[in-house]
PDB file of C-alpha atoms in Angstrom:
ATOM      1  CA  MET A 357      32.134 -15.731  -2.422  1.00  0.00           C
ATOM      2  CA  GLU A 358      31.175 -18.699  -4.553  1.00  0.00           C
ATOM      3  CA  THR A 359      27.691 -18.821  -3.027  1.00  0.00           C
ATOM      4  CA  VAL A 360      27.066 -15.175  -3.950  1.00  0.00           C
ATOM      5  CA  LYS A 361      28.233 -15.835  -7.498  1.00  0.00           C
ATOM      6  CA  ALA A 362      26.051 -18.954  -7.721  1.00  0.00           C
ATOM      7  CA  LYS A 363      23.007 -17.037  -6.440  1.00  0.00           C
ATOM      8  CA  ALA A 364      23.647 -14.216  -8.926  1.00  0.00           C
ATOM      9  CA  ASN A 365      23.945 -16.683 -11.793  1.00  0.00           C
ATOM     10  CA  ALA A 366      20.757 -18.445 -10.660  1.00  0.00           C
ATOM     11  CA  PHE A 367      18.951 -15.090 -10.580  1.00  0.00           C
ATOM     12  CA  VAL A 368      20.145 -14.181 -14.086  1.00  0.00           C
ATOM     13  CA  ASP A 369      19.135 -17.637 -15.346  1.00  0.00           C
ATOM     14  CA  SER A 370      15.638 -17.277 -13.844  1.00  0.00           C
ATOM     15  CA  LEU A 371      15.370 -13.813 -15.402  1.00  0.00           C
ATOM     16  CA  ASN A 372      16.422 -15.298 -18.763  1.00  0.00           C
ATOM     17  CA  ASP A 373      13.712 -17.942 -18.426  1.00  0.00           C
ATOM     18  CA  GLN A 374      11.091 -15.293 -17.679  1.00  0.00           C
ATOM     19  CA  LEU A 375      12.182 -13.193 -20.655  1.00  0.00           C
ATOM     20  CA  SER A 376      12.509 -16.131 -23.064  1.00  0.00           C
ATOM     21  CA  GLU A 377       8.982 -15.603 -24.452  1.00  0.00           C
ATOM     22  CA  ASN A 378       9.315 -11.829 -24.917  1.00  0.00           C
ATOM     23  CA  LYS A 379       9.979 -10.986 -28.581  1.00  0.00           C
ATOM     24  CA  TYR A 380      11.801  -7.721 -27.737  1.00  0.00           C
ATOM     25  CA  ALA A 381      14.102  -9.488 -25.288  1.00  0.00           C
ATOM     26  CA  LYS A 382      14.899 -12.126 -27.927  1.00  0.00           C
ATOM     27  CA  LEU A 383      15.621  -9.427 -30.499  1.00  0.00           C
ATOM     28  CA  ALA A 384      17.889  -7.517 -28.110  1.00  0.00           C
ATOM     29  CA  GLU A 385      19.731 -10.723 -27.225  1.00  0.00           C
ATOM     30  CA  GLU A 386      20.266 -11.547 -30.907  1.00  0.00           C
ATOM     31  CA  LYS A 387      21.487  -8.038 -31.791  1.00  0.00           C
ATOM     32  CA  THR A 388      23.881  -7.640 -28.824  1.00  0.00           C
ATOM     33  CA  GLY A 389      24.929 -11.217 -28.076  1.00  0.00           C
ATOM     34  CA  VAL A 390      24.268 -10.579 -24.366  1.00  0.00           C
ATOM     35  CA  LYS A 391      21.744 -12.632 -22.382  1.00  0.00           C
ATOM     36  CA  ALA A 392      18.360 -10.939 -22.005  1.00  0.00           C
ATOM     37  CA  GLY A 393      18.528 -11.172 -18.200  1.00  0.00           C
ATOM     38  CA  LEU A 394      21.818  -9.256 -18.086  1.00  0.00           C
ATOM     39  CA  LEU A 395      20.435  -6.674 -20.514  1.00  0.00           C
ATOM     40  CA  ALA A 396      17.354  -6.199 -18.316  1.00  0.00           C
ATOM     41  CA  LEU A 397      19.537  -5.747 -15.235  1.00  0.00           C
ATOM     42  CA  GLY A 398      21.740  -3.261 -17.088  1.00  0.00           C
ATOM     43  CA  VAL A 399      18.779  -1.239 -18.341  1.00  0.00           C
ATOM     44  CA  GLY A 400      17.195  -1.265 -14.876  1.00  0.00           C
ATOM     45  CA  PHE A 401      20.430  -0.113 -13.263  1.00  0.00           C
ATOM     46  CA  THR A 402      20.898   2.633 -15.876  1.00  0.00           C
ATOM     47  CA  VAL A 403      17.340   3.910 -15.417  1.00  0.00           C
ATOM     48  CA  ALA A 404      17.746   3.844 -11.626  1.00  0.00           C
ATOM     49  CA  MET A 405      20.993   5.819 -11.762  1.00  0.00           C
ATOM     50  CA  LEU A 406      19.599   8.378 -14.211  1.00  0.00           C
ATOM     51  CA  THR A 407      16.534   8.821 -11.996  1.00  0.00           C
ATOM     52  CA  LEU A 408      18.776   9.278  -8.990  1.00  0.00           C
ATOM     53  CA  LEU A 409      20.955  11.849 -10.745  1.00  0.00           C
ATOM     54  CA  VAL A 410      18.163  13.790 -12.446  1.00  0.00           C
ATOM     55  CA  CYS A 411      15.371  13.699  -9.856  1.00  0.00           C
ATOM     56  CA  GLY A 412      17.366  13.342  -6.660  1.00  0.00           C
ATOM     57  CA  GLN A 413      17.645  10.962  -3.775  1.00  0.00           C
ATOM     58  CA  GLU A 414      14.238  11.787  -2.246  1.00  0.00           C
ATOM     59  CA  PHE A 415      12.305  11.013  -5.441  1.00  0.00           C
ATOM     60  CA  PHE A 416      14.325   7.852  -6.036  1.00  0.00           C
ATOM     61  CA  THR A 417      13.573   6.589  -2.520  1.00  0.00           C
ATOM     62  CA  GLU A 418       9.882   7.451  -2.752  1.00  0.00           C
ATOM     63  CA  ALA A 419       9.543   5.793  -6.167  1.00  0.00           C
ATOM     64  CA  ALA A 420      11.433   2.654  -5.123  1.00  0.00           C
ATOM     65  CA  ALA A 421       9.425   2.384  -1.896  1.00  0.00           C
ATOM     66  CA  PHE A 422       6.050   3.062  -3.559  1.00  0.00           C
ATOM     67  CA  PHE A 423       5.840   1.467  -7.019  1.00  0.00           C
ATOM     68  CA  PRO A 424       7.001  -2.127  -6.329  1.00  0.00           C
ATOM     69  CA  PRO A 425       4.814  -2.509  -3.186  1.00  0.00           C
ATOM     70  CA  ALA A 426       1.866  -0.884  -4.974  1.00  0.00           C
ATOM     71  CA  PHE A 427       2.251  -3.332  -7.858  1.00  0.00           C
ATOM     72  CA  LEU A 428       2.548  -6.292  -5.468  1.00  0.00           C
ATOM     73  CA  THR A 429      -0.481  -5.133  -3.471  1.00  0.00           C
ATOM     74  CA  LEU A 430      -2.596  -4.825  -6.616  1.00  0.00           C
ATOM     75  CA  LEU A 431      -1.332  -8.197  -7.843  1.00  0.00           C
ATOM     76  CA  ASP A 432      -2.313  -9.835  -4.532  1.00  0.00           C
ATOM     77  CA  MET A 433      -5.720  -8.158  -4.665  1.00  0.00           C
ATOM     78  CA  HIS A 434      -6.237  -9.381  -8.225  1.00  0.00           C
ATOM     79  CA  ASN A 435      -5.266 -12.942  -7.246  1.00  0.00           C
ATOM     80  CA  LYS A 436      -7.473 -12.661  -4.133  1.00  0.00           C
ATOM     81  CA  SER A 437      -4.580 -13.785  -1.969  1.00  0.00           C
ATOM     82  CA  ILE A 438      -3.863 -10.535  -0.166  1.00  0.00           C
ATOM     83  CA  ASP A 439      -2.208 -10.654   3.244  1.00  0.00           C
ATOM     84  CA  VAL A 440      -4.118  -7.767   4.825  1.00  0.00           C
ATOM     85  CA  PRO A 441      -2.053  -7.276   8.038  1.00  0.00           C
ATOM     86  CA  PHE A 442       1.198  -7.380   6.033  1.00  0.00           C
ATOM     87  CA  TRP A 443       0.190  -4.789   3.435  1.00  0.00           C
ATOM     88  CA  MET A 444      -1.782  -2.555   5.811  1.00  0.00           C
ATOM     89  CA  THR A 445       1.222  -2.429   8.137  1.00  0.00           C
ATOM     90  CA  TYR A 446       3.536  -1.600   5.234  1.00  0.00           C
ATOM     91  CA  TRP A 447       1.320   1.238   4.005  1.00  0.00           C
ATOM     92  CA  LEU A 448       0.928   2.566   7.575  1.00  0.00           C
ATOM     93  CA  ILE A 449       4.720   2.651   7.987  1.00  0.00           C
ATOM     94  CA  PHE A 450       5.183   4.245   4.562  1.00  0.00           C
ATOM     95  CA  GLY A 451       2.584   6.918   5.336  1.00  0.00           C
ATOM     96  CA  LEU A 452       3.953   7.540   8.834  1.00  0.00           C
ATOM     97  CA  LEU A 453       7.460   8.138   7.487  1.00  0.00           C
ATOM     98  CA  ASN A 454       6.100  10.554   4.870  1.00  0.00           C
ATOM     99  CA  VAL A 455       4.078  12.469   7.481  1.00  0.00           C
ATOM    100  CA  ILE A 456       7.143  12.742   9.723  1.00  0.00           C
ATOM    101  CA  GLU A 457       9.212  14.020   6.776  1.00  0.00           C
ATOM    102  CA  ASP A 458       6.591  16.589   5.815  1.00  0.00           C
ATOM    103  CA  SER A 459       6.021  17.866   9.341  1.00  0.00           C
ATOM    104  CA  THR A 460       9.665  18.219  10.339  1.00  0.00           C
ATOM    105  CA  ALA A 461      12.348  20.061   8.445  1.00  0.00           C
ATOM    106  CA  TYR A 462      15.357  18.467  10.098  1.00  0.00           C
ATOM    107  CA  VAL A 463      14.663  14.755   9.442  1.00  0.00           C
ATOM    108  CA  GLU A 464      15.858  15.029   5.857  1.00  0.00           C
ATOM    109  CA  GLU A 465      19.152  16.498   7.048  1.00  0.00           C
ATOM    110  CA  ILE A 466      20.136  13.265   8.795  1.00  0.00           C
ATOM    111  CA  PRO A 467      23.103  11.822   6.869  1.00  0.00           C
ATOM    112  CA  LEU A 468      22.076   8.964   4.567  1.00  0.00           C
ATOM    113  CA  TYR A 469      18.440   9.308   5.709  1.00  0.00           C
ATOM    114  CA  PHE A 470      16.911   8.398   2.350  1.00  0.00           C
ATOM    115  CA  TRP A 471      19.170   5.363   1.954  1.00  0.00           C
ATOM    116  CA  ILE A 472      18.290   4.167   5.463  1.00  0.00           C
ATOM    117  CA  LYS A 473      14.607   4.729   4.712  1.00  0.00           C
ATOM    118  CA  LEU A 474      14.889   2.823   1.430  1.00  0.00           C
ATOM    119  CA  VAL A 475      16.627  -0.155   3.045  1.00  0.00           C
ATOM    120  CA  PHE A 476      14.112  -0.194   5.920  1.00  0.00           C
ATOM    121  CA  LEU A 477      11.084  -0.057   3.599  1.00  0.00           C
ATOM    122  CA  ALA A 478      12.598  -2.710   1.317  1.00  0.00           C
ATOM    123  CA  TRP A 479      13.032  -4.898   4.411  1.00  0.00           C
ATOM    124  CA  CYS A 480       9.386  -4.255   5.272  1.00  0.00           C
ATOM    125  CA  PHE A 481       7.917  -5.296   1.919  1.00  0.00           C
ATOM    126  CA  HIS A 482      10.377  -7.865   0.570  1.00  0.00           C
ATOM    127  CA  SER A 483       8.918 -11.359   0.282  1.00  0.00           C
ATOM    128  CA  THR A 484      11.855 -13.069   2.006  1.00  0.00           C
ATOM    129  CA  THR A 485      12.058 -10.789   5.039  1.00  0.00           C
ATOM    130  CA  LYS A 486       8.384  -9.698   5.486  1.00  0.00           C
ATOM    131  CA  GLY A 487       9.403  -7.038   7.995  1.00  0.00           C
ATOM    132  CA  SER A 488       5.885  -5.613   8.060  1.00  0.00           C
ATOM    133  CA  THR A 489       4.592  -8.884   9.496  1.00  0.00           C
ATOM    134  CA  LEU A 490       7.258  -8.760  12.201  1.00  0.00           C
ATOM    135  CA  ILE A 491       6.312  -5.172  13.067  1.00  0.00           C
ATOM    136  CA  TYR A 492       2.603  -6.042  13.094  1.00  0.00           C
ATOM    137  CA  ASN A 493       3.084  -9.086  15.346  1.00  0.00           C
ATOM    138  CA  ASN A 494       5.484  -7.437  17.806  1.00  0.00           C
ATOM    139  CA  VAL A 495       4.322  -3.829  17.912  1.00  0.00           C
ATOM    140  CA  LEU A 496       0.926  -3.029  16.436  1.00  0.00           C
ATOM    141  CA  GLU A 497      -0.919  -6.092  17.680  1.00  0.00           C
ATOM    142  CA  LYS A 498       0.282  -5.479  21.250  1.00  0.00           C
ATOM    143  CA  PHE A 499      -0.063  -1.691  21.108  1.00  0.00           C
ATOM    144  CA  CYS A 500      -3.557  -1.671  19.656  1.00  0.00           C
ATOM    145  CA  GLY A 501      -4.766  -4.706  21.583  1.00  0.00           C
ATOM    146  CA  ALA A 502      -5.768  -6.432  18.373  1.00  0.00           C
ATOM    147  CA  SER A 503      -5.262  -9.905  19.809  1.00  0.00           C
ATOM    148  CA  GLU A 504      -7.656 -12.255  21.626  1.00  0.00           C
ATOM    149  CA  ALA A 505      -8.951  -9.467  23.887  1.00  0.00           C
ATOM    150  CA  ALA A 506     -10.400  -7.499  20.965  1.00  0.00           C
ATOM    151  CA  PRO A 507     -14.199  -7.424  21.034  1.00  0.00           C
ATOM    152  CA  SER A 508     -15.940  -9.157  18.200  1.00  0.00           C
ATOM    153  CA  ILE A 509     -18.396  -7.198  16.123  1.00  0.00           C
ATOM    154  CA  GLU A 510     -21.741  -8.941  16.103  1.00  0.00           C
ATOM    155  CA  LYS A 511     -25.240  -7.971  15.030  1.00  0.00           C
ATOM    156  CA  PRO A 512     -27.265  -6.676  17.992  1.00  0.00           C
ATOM    157  CA  GLU A 513     -30.089  -8.928  19.145  1.00  0.00           C
ATOM    158  CA  SER A 514     -32.581  -6.094  19.711  1.00  0.00           C
ATOM    159  CA  GLU A 515     -34.248  -4.129  16.954  1.00  0.00           C
ATOM    160  CA  PRO A 516     -32.581  -0.823  16.107  1.00  0.00           C
ATOM    161  CA  LEU A 517     -34.310   2.346  17.158  1.00  0.00           C
ATOM    162  CA  VAL A 518     -35.703   4.606  14.443  1.00  0.00           C
ATOM    163  CA  GLY A 519     -33.790   7.877  14.198  1.00  0.00           C
ATOM    164  CA  GLY A 520     -30.164   8.832  14.585  1.00  0.00           C
ATOM    165  CA  GLY A 521     -29.452   8.107  10.952  1.00  0.00           C
ATOM    166  CA  GLN A 522     -31.016   4.644  10.972  1.00  0.00           C
ATOM    167  CA  VAL A 523     -33.524   3.829   8.279  1.00  0.00           C
ATOM    168  CA  PRO A 524     -36.651   1.960   9.454  1.00  0.00           C
ATOM    169  CA  ASP A 525     -37.718  -1.191   7.631  1.00  0.00           C
ATOM    170  CA  GLU A 526     -41.319   0.018   7.282  1.00  0.00           C
ATOM    171  CA  VAL A 527     -42.585   3.595   7.149  1.00  0.00           C
ATOM    172  CA  PRO A 528     -45.829   4.169   9.097  1.00  0.00           C
ATOM    173  CA  GLU A 529     -48.652   5.282   6.783  1.00  0.00           C
ATOM    174  CA  GLU A 530     -50.698   7.252   9.344  1.00  0.00           C
ATOM    175  CA  ASP A 531     -48.929  10.582   8.651  1.00  0.00           C
ATOM    176  CA  SER A 532     -49.642  11.464   5.036  1.00  0.00           C
ATOM    177  CA  LYS A 533     -49.472  15.208   5.691  1.00  0.00           C
ATOM    178  CA  PRO A 534     -46.000  16.737   5.092  1.00  0.00           C
ATOM    179  CA  MET A 535     -44.282  18.027   8.201  1.00  0.00           C
ATOM    180  CA  THR A 536     -43.295  21.693   8.497  1.00  0.00           C
ATOM    181  CA  ASP A 537     -41.141  23.457  10.993  1.00  0.00           C
ATOM    182  CA  ASN A 538     -43.259  26.555  11.237  1.00  0.00           C
ATOM    183  CA  ALA A 539     -46.556  26.392  13.196  1.00  0.00           C
ATOM    184  CA  GLU A 540     -47.892  29.529  11.415  1.00  0.00           C
ATOM    185  CA  ASP A 541     -47.723  27.722   8.063  1.00  0.00           C
ATOM    186  CA  GLU A 542     -50.015  25.017   9.453  1.00  0.00           C
ATOM    187  CA  GLU A 543     -52.545  27.591  10.713  1.00  0.00           C
ATOM    188  CA  GLU A 544     -52.570  29.434   7.373  1.00  0.00           C
ATOM    189  CA  GLU A 545     -53.243  26.190   5.519  1.00  0.00           C
ATOM    190  CA  GLY A 546     -56.262  25.517   7.748  1.00  0.00           C
ATOM    191  CA  GLU A 547     -57.726  29.011   7.122  1.00  0.00           C
ATOM    192  CA  ILE A 548     -57.594  28.872   3.332  1.00  0.00           C
TER     193      ILE A 548
END
């Protein structure tokens, strides 16, 4: 029990350190006499509970499983340190669960379904568990054959053929006359 209390205190202390430069957090701490980290946790919990009560369990689960991973994905992209297999696997799982929910009416009637979904998706995207990496390494990589046996994509050695949507490097200049589909149009042009 002491280790849980020590971890909670360490978390609140780190949150206080992060909020120490925020002028609104300082003001709230001065007015209430409560540490800014505890105030932030209290406000977050209150907002979460109000969202759950007002919007329902489905919205709460979708919001909690979408917004934090979306923010972390954008942050990784901005820092150019994105772990592509991790995030792609997470978003595939998230989308797959939503498609299953939308296509079946009975999945949502499973007791505690949204809580199970929330815990599973939090396990998938959390930085300490990285469940998406585990799923990618043990399921997707083997299922899709995306390991050493996957063919590499290389530039072909031969020149591409003109046509089929390919654009030639040089256009031949011998045909300056516009092409028409109708042979009668060509005959009429010659008669005039």
